[in-house]
Coordinates of C-alpha atoms and ligand atoms in Angstrom, one line a residue:
M45 CA -75.5 -34.1 67.8
T46 CA -73.9 -32.3 70.8
S47 CA -71.2 -29.7 70.9
G48 CA -68.1 -30.2 68.8
N49 CA -70.0 -30.8 65.6
D50 CA -67.9 -30.1 62.5
K51 CA -70.6 -29.0 60.1
T52 CA -69.4 -26.2 57.8
P53 CA -71.9 -23.4 58.4
P54 CA -73.9 -22.5 55.2
K55 CA -74.3 -19.1 53.6
F56 CA -76.3 -16.7 55.8
G57 CA -80.0 -17.2 55.5
T58 CA -80.2 -19.8 52.8
V59 CA -80.5 -23.0 54.8
F60 CA -83.2 -23.8 57.3
A61 CA -83.6 -26.0 60.2
P62 CA -86.2 -28.8 59.6
R63 CA -88.8 -27.7 62.1
M64 CA -90.7 -24.5 62.9
A65 CA -93.2 -23.3 65.5
I66 CA -96.5 -21.9 64.2
C67 CA -99.9 -20.7 65.3
W68 CA -102.9 -19.0 63.5
Y69 CA -105.3 -16.3 64.4
K70 CA -108.9 -16.7 63.2
D71 CA -112.4 -15.9 64.6
G72 CA -110.8 -13.7 67.2
A73 CA -108.5 -16.3 68.8
W74 CA -105.0 -17.7 68.5
S75 CA -104.6 -21.4 68.0
E76 CA -102.3 -23.4 70.3
P77 CA -98.7 -23.1 69.0
V78 CA -97.3 -26.3 67.6
I79 CA -93.9 -27.5 66.3
E80 CA -94.2 -28.7 62.7
P81 CA -91.9 -29.9 60.0
L82 CA -90.7 -26.9 57.9
Q83 CA -93.1 -26.7 55.0
N84 CA -94.8 -24.3 52.7
L85 CA -97.6 -22.2 54.2
P86 CA -101.2 -22.6 53.0
L87 CA -101.6 -19.0 51.9
H88 CA -104.5 -17.7 49.8
P89 CA -103.3 -15.5 46.9
A90 CA -105.4 -12.7 48.3
A91 CA -103.7 -12.9 51.7
H92 CA -103.5 -9.4 53.2
A93 CA -99.7 -9.5 53.7
L94 CA -99.1 -10.2 50.0
H95 CA -101.0 -7.1 49.0
Y96 CA -100.9 -4.6 51.9
S97 CA -97.6 -5.6 53.6
S98 CA -99.2 -6.6 56.9
S99 CA -96.0 -8.2 57.8
I100 CA -93.3 -7.9 60.5
F101 CA -90.4 -10.0 61.8
E102 CA -87.6 -10.2 64.3
G103 CA -84.0 -11.5 64.0
F104 CA -81.7 -12.8 66.7
K105 CA -79.5 -15.7 67.6
A106 CA -79.2 -18.8 69.7
Y107 CA -75.6 -19.8 70.6
R108 CA -74.2 -23.2 71.5
W109 CA -71.7 -22.9 74.3
R110 CA -68.6 -25.1 74.7
D111 CA -70.5 -27.2 77.3
G112 CA -73.2 -28.0 74.8
S113 CA -75.9 -25.7 76.4
V114 CA -77.9 -23.4 74.1
H115 CA -78.6 -19.7 74.9
L116 CA -80.7 -17.0 73.2
F117 CA -79.4 -13.4 73.2
R118 CA -81.7 -10.7 74.6
L119 CA -84.9 -12.6 73.9
D120 CA -87.0 -10.2 76.0
R121 CA -85.8 -7.1 74.0
H122 CA -86.6 -8.8 70.7
M123 CA -90.1 -9.8 71.9
A124 CA -90.7 -6.2 73.1
R125 CA -89.6 -4.8 69.7
M126 CA -91.9 -7.3 67.9
E127 CA -94.8 -6.3 70.0
N128 CA -94.2 -2.7 69.2
S129 CA -93.9 -3.4 65.4
A130 CA -97.2 -5.3 65.5
E131 CA -98.9 -2.5 67.3
L132 CA -97.6 0.2 64.9
L133 CA -98.8 -1.9 61.9
C134 CA -102.1 -2.8 63.4
L135 CA -101.4 -6.6 63.6
Q136 CA -102.7 -9.0 66.2
F137 CA -99.9 -10.2 68.5
P138 CA -100.4 -13.2 70.7
G139 CA -98.2 -11.8 73.5
R140 CA -94.5 -11.7 74.3
D141 CA -94.6 -14.8 76.5
V142 CA -96.4 -16.9 73.8
V143 CA -93.9 -15.9 71.1
A144 CA -90.9 -16.4 73.5
G145 CA -92.3 -19.9 74.3
M146 CA -92.6 -20.7 70.6
V147 CA -89.0 -19.5 70.1
Q148 CA -87.7 -21.7 72.9
E149 CA -89.6 -24.8 71.8
A150 CA -88.5 -24.4 68.2
V151 CA -84.9 -23.9 69.1
A152 CA -85.0 -26.8 71.5
S153 CA -86.4 -29.0 68.8
C154 CA -83.5 -28.1 66.4
R155 CA -80.7 -27.8 68.9
D156 CA -78.6 -30.4 66.9
E157 CA -78.7 -28.0 64.0
I158 CA -76.8 -25.2 65.8
P159 CA -73.2 -24.7 64.5
D160 CA -70.4 -24.1 66.9
P161 CA -69.3 -20.5 67.5
P162 CA -68.7 -18.3 65.6
G163 CA -71.7 -19.9 63.9
A164 CA -75.2 -19.7 65.6
L165 CA -78.8 -20.5 64.9
Y166 CA -80.5 -17.4 63.5
V167 CA -84.1 -17.1 64.8
R168 CA -86.7 -15.4 62.6
P169 CA -90.2 -15.0 64.1
V170 CA -92.6 -13.7 61.5
L171 CA -96.1 -12.3 61.8
I172 CA -98.3 -11.9 58.7
G173 CA -101.9 -11.0 57.9
T174 CA -103.4 -14.0 56.1
V175 CA -107.1 -12.9 55.6
P176 CA -108.0 -13.2 51.9
D177 CA -109.3 -9.7 51.3
I178 CA -107.9 -7.4 48.6
G179 CA -110.5 -4.9 49.6
A180 CA -108.9 -4.3 52.9
A181 CA -106.3 -1.7 51.8
A182 CA -107.2 0.6 54.7
I183 CA -108.5 -2.0 57.1
P184 CA -106.3 -4.1 59.4
A185 CA -106.2 -7.8 58.6
T186 CA -108.5 -10.1 60.7
E187 CA -106.6 -13.4 60.3
F188 CA -102.9 -13.9 61.0
C189 CA -100.1 -16.5 61.0
L190 CA -97.2 -16.3 63.4
Y191 CA -94.3 -18.7 62.8
V192 CA -90.7 -19.0 64.0
L193 CA -88.2 -20.0 61.3
L194 CA -84.7 -21.1 62.1
S195 CA -81.6 -20.9 60.0
P196 CA -78.1 -22.2 61.0
V197 CA -75.7 -19.5 60.1
G198 CA -71.9 -19.2 59.9
D199 CA -69.6 -16.4 60.7
Y200 CA -70.9 -13.4 58.7
F201 CA -67.2 -12.5 58.2
A202 CA -65.7 -15.8 57.3
G203 CA -62.2 -15.0 56.1
G204 CA -61.7 -12.2 58.7
L205 CA -63.3 -9.0 59.8
R206 CA -63.1 -6.6 56.8
P207 CA -63.6 -2.9 57.2
L208 CA -66.6 -1.8 55.1
R209 CA -67.0 0.7 52.4
I210 CA -70.1 2.9 52.9
L211 CA -71.9 5.4 50.8
V212 CA -73.1 8.5 52.6
D213 CA -76.5 9.4 51.1
E214 CA -77.8 12.8 52.1
E215 CA -80.7 12.7 49.6
H216 CA -82.8 9.7 50.4
Y217 CA -84.7 8.3 53.4
R218 CA -84.4 4.6 54.1
T219 CA -88.1 4.6 54.7
A220 CA -90.9 6.8 56.0
P221 CA -89.7 8.8 59.0
H222 CA -92.4 7.4 61.3
L223 CA -91.8 3.8 60.4
G224 CA -88.1 3.3 60.6
V225 CA -88.6 1.9 64.1
V226 CA -90.7 -1.0 62.8
K227 CA -89.0 -4.2 61.7
A228 CA -91.1 -4.7 58.6
G229 CA -90.2 -6.1 55.2
A230 CA -91.8 -3.0 53.6
N231 CA -88.9 -0.9 55.0
Y232 CA -86.3 -3.0 53.4
A233 CA -88.2 -2.8 50.1
A234 CA -88.3 1.0 50.4
A235 CA -84.5 1.1 50.7
L236 CA -83.6 -1.5 48.2
K237 CA -83.5 0.5 44.9
N238 CA -81.1 3.1 46.4
I239 CA -78.8 0.4 47.8
V240 CA -78.7 -1.5 44.5
T241 CA -78.0 1.7 42.6
A242 CA -75.3 2.8 45.0
R243 CA -73.6 -0.6 44.9
S244 CA -73.3 -0.6 41.2
E245 CA -72.2 3.0 41.0
H246 CA -69.8 3.1 43.9
Q247 CA -68.9 -0.6 44.7
I248 CA -70.0 0.0 48.3
D249 CA -71.1 -2.6 50.9
Q250 CA -73.9 -0.5 52.4
V251 CA -75.6 2.9 52.2
L252 CA -75.7 5.2 55.3
F253 CA -79.0 7.1 55.0
C254 CA -78.5 10.7 56.1
P255 CA -81.5 12.6 54.7
G256 CA -80.8 16.3 54.9
G257 CA -77.5 15.6 56.7
D258 CA -79.1 13.7 59.6
V259 CA -77.0 10.6 60.1
Q260 CA -79.5 7.7 60.7
E261 CA -78.6 4.1 59.9
T262 CA -77.7 1.8 57.0
G263 CA -80.0 -0.6 55.2
A264 CA -79.5 -3.4 57.8
A265 CA -77.5 -2.0 60.8
N266 CA -77.1 0.9 63.2
F267 CA -74.2 3.4 63.0
L268 CA -71.9 4.4 65.8
L269 CA -68.9 6.7 66.1
I270 CA -66.3 5.5 68.5
R271 CA -63.0 6.9 69.8
D272 CA -60.9 6.9 73.0
G273 CA -63.4 7.1 75.9
H274 CA -66.3 8.2 73.8
I275 CA -69.2 6.7 71.7
L276 CA -71.6 8.8 69.7
T277 CA -74.8 7.5 68.1
K278 CA -78.2 8.9 67.1
R279 CA -80.7 9.3 69.8
L280 CA -83.7 7.0 69.6
D281 CA -86.6 8.4 67.5
T282 CA -89.0 6.8 65.1
S283 CA -86.9 7.2 62.0
F284 CA -84.6 4.1 62.5
L285 CA -84.6 0.7 64.0
H286 CA -83.7 0.5 67.7
G287 CA -81.1 -2.2 67.4
V288 CA -80.6 -4.6 70.3
T289 CA -76.9 -4.8 69.4
R290 CA -76.7 -1.0 69.5
D291 CA -78.1 -1.0 73.0
S292 CA -75.8 -3.9 74.0
V293 CA -72.7 -2.1 72.7
L294 CA -73.6 1.1 74.5
T295 CA -74.2 -0.8 77.7
L296 CA -70.8 -2.5 77.4
G297 CA -69.2 0.8 76.5
R298 CA -70.6 2.4 79.6
D299 CA -69.2 -0.5 81.7
L300 CA -65.8 0.1 80.2
G301 CA -65.9 3.8 81.1
Y302 CA -66.7 5.2 77.7
K303 CA -68.8 8.4 77.7
I304 CA -72.0 7.5 75.8
E305 CA -73.7 10.3 73.8
E306 CA -77.0 9.6 72.1
R307 CA -78.0 12.7 70.1
D308 CA -78.6 13.8 66.5
F309 CA -75.5 14.6 64.5
T310 CA -74.8 15.8 61.0
V311 CA -72.7 14.4 58.1
A312 CA -70.3 17.3 58.6
E313 CA -69.7 16.3 62.3
M314 CA -69.3 12.7 61.3
L315 CA -66.7 13.5 58.7
E316 CA -64.8 15.6 61.2
W317 CA -64.9 12.7 63.7
C318 CA -63.7 10.2 61.1
R319 CA -60.4 12.1 60.6
D320 CA -58.9 10.3 63.6
G321 CA -61.9 8.4 65.2
E322 CA -63.6 5.1 64.4
A323 CA -67.0 4.3 62.8
A324 CA -68.8 1.0 63.0
L325 CA -72.1 -0.8 62.1
S326 CA -73.9 -2.7 64.8
G327 CA -76.5 -5.5 64.3
T328 CA -77.3 -9.1 65.0
A329 CA -75.5 -10.2 61.8
A330 CA -72.8 -7.6 61.7
V331 CA -72.1 -7.7 65.5
L332 CA -69.9 -4.6 65.4
T333 CA -68.1 -4.1 62.1
P334 CA -65.7 -1.4 61.3
V335 CA -66.3 1.2 58.6
G336 CA -63.0 1.7 56.7
T337 CA -64.1 4.1 54.0
L338 CA -66.9 6.6 53.5
V339 CA -67.8 7.6 50.0
H340 CA -69.2 11.1 50.1
E341 CA -70.0 13.5 47.2
G342 CA -67.8 11.3 44.9
K343 CA -64.8 11.5 47.3
E344 CA -63.4 8.6 49.3
I345 CA -62.7 9.3 52.9
Q346 CA -60.6 7.0 55.0
V347 CA -62.0 6.5 58.5
G348 CA -59.2 6.7 61.1
G349 CA -56.5 4.3 60.0
G350 CA -58.9 2.5 57.5
G351 CA -58.6 -0.8 59.3
V352 CA -60.2 -2.4 62.4
G353 CA -60.0 0.3 65.0
E354 CA -58.8 -0.6 68.5
H355 CA -62.0 0.5 70.3
T356 CA -64.3 -1.2 67.7
G357 CA -62.3 -4.4 68.1
R358 CA -62.4 -4.3 71.9
L359 CA -66.2 -3.7 72.1
R360 CA -66.9 -6.4 69.6
E361 CA -64.8 -8.8 71.5
E362 CA -66.6 -8.0 74.8
L363 CA -69.9 -8.6 73.2
V364 CA -69.0 -11.9 71.4
R365 CA -67.4 -13.3 74.6
I366 CA -70.7 -12.8 76.5
Q367 CA -72.8 -14.3 73.7
C368 CA -70.6 -17.4 73.6
G369 CA -70.4 -17.9 77.3
E370 CA -66.7 -16.9 77.7
S371 CA -67.5 -13.9 79.8
A372 CA -70.0 -13.5 82.6
D373 CA -73.5 -12.6 81.6
R374 CA -73.5 -9.6 84.0
H375 CA -76.6 -8.0 82.5
N376 CA -78.7 -11.1 82.3
W377 CA -78.9 -11.0 78.5
L378 CA -79.0 -14.7 77.9
T379 CA -81.9 -17.2 78.2
R380 CA -80.9 -20.8 78.5
V381 CA -82.9 -23.1 76.2
D382 CA -83.9 -26.3 78.0
G383 CA -84.6 -29.7 76.5
Ligands
LIG1253 C1 -82.4 -1.6 59.5 C2 -81.7 -2.2 60.6 N1 -81.2 -1.4 61.5 C3 -80.6 -1.9 62.6 C4 -80.4 -3.3 62.8 C5 -79.7 -3.8 64.0 O1 -80.7 -4.4 64.9 P1 -80.3 -5.5 65.9 O2 -79.0 -5.0 66.6 O3 -81.4 -5.6 66.8 O4 -80.0 -6.7 65.1 C6 -80.9 -4.1 61.8 C7 -80.8 -5.6 61.9 O5 -81.6 -6.3 62.2 C8 -81.6 -3.6 60.7 O6 -82.1 -4.4 59.8

């Protein structure tokens, strides 16, 4: 199938393309990556990842343009982040070029599965420790599997962009302060109970983790304050995930003449800003989504006008246009997938 397909994109993350790329590390060497039909992994019940969370992943998208060509967004950045995650969790990594090649081959083999924009093909490279060794709690795994899973996804915001309702949590950490920078399943597990509790108690979409008043990030996206000519977001440290979308929005903001400020800020400063400024979440899935309401100490605080702020809308539009090939790729963010 070429461009112009009329498939209705399925619910985010629940449907998978029929092929994946995969390779294995054993006896000190990686096997040659291959494209295989999507299938269950042969995993020993004692696999290191299942017991000691030797497991990391990445998440980004391939877009089909109007002319039928397919493009990956910021592949190099995602490869660099994956390598960093692997290093911090003591996992073997076959190298950025190898994984980037696997991504390209896998996407090329499933190019007919890519929905038209605003849908895309979500790309999920995963690296897990497979060695069967439940005695290795304090020892790195010695056998690994790296695979690239693909999932056709629709518009995350089918039915329109809806301003989010966010709980400001000053009590809990999302994860351990030195590991927020790692894209590991264990971090999502660490945050889950607090998110589930907050959802049922406050009917919120997400929790903004601000331990001790330090505004960090939500469970699955970065947090930005935006107003006329000015964007403020936390400076990069190890406590949170260094989002590629965050970096892209800051770069586009700079292009548009916004002053970009990356520094720590407190909940008090954020609340002050939100009286007449905007707040937004950035991420591969969320793109740039406005925050309409903050729930703080039992009170509801409307952010700016409570809707889709002018600046958030403008920056989001700029980013989406580049991703879909409607604006020039002036920062060389896109990698064309051949084949
Ligand atoms: C915890 C967390 N923070 C931030 C992000 C945003 O990262 P990116 O823009 O690279 O998708 C994500 C999404 O993957 C995330 O899960």
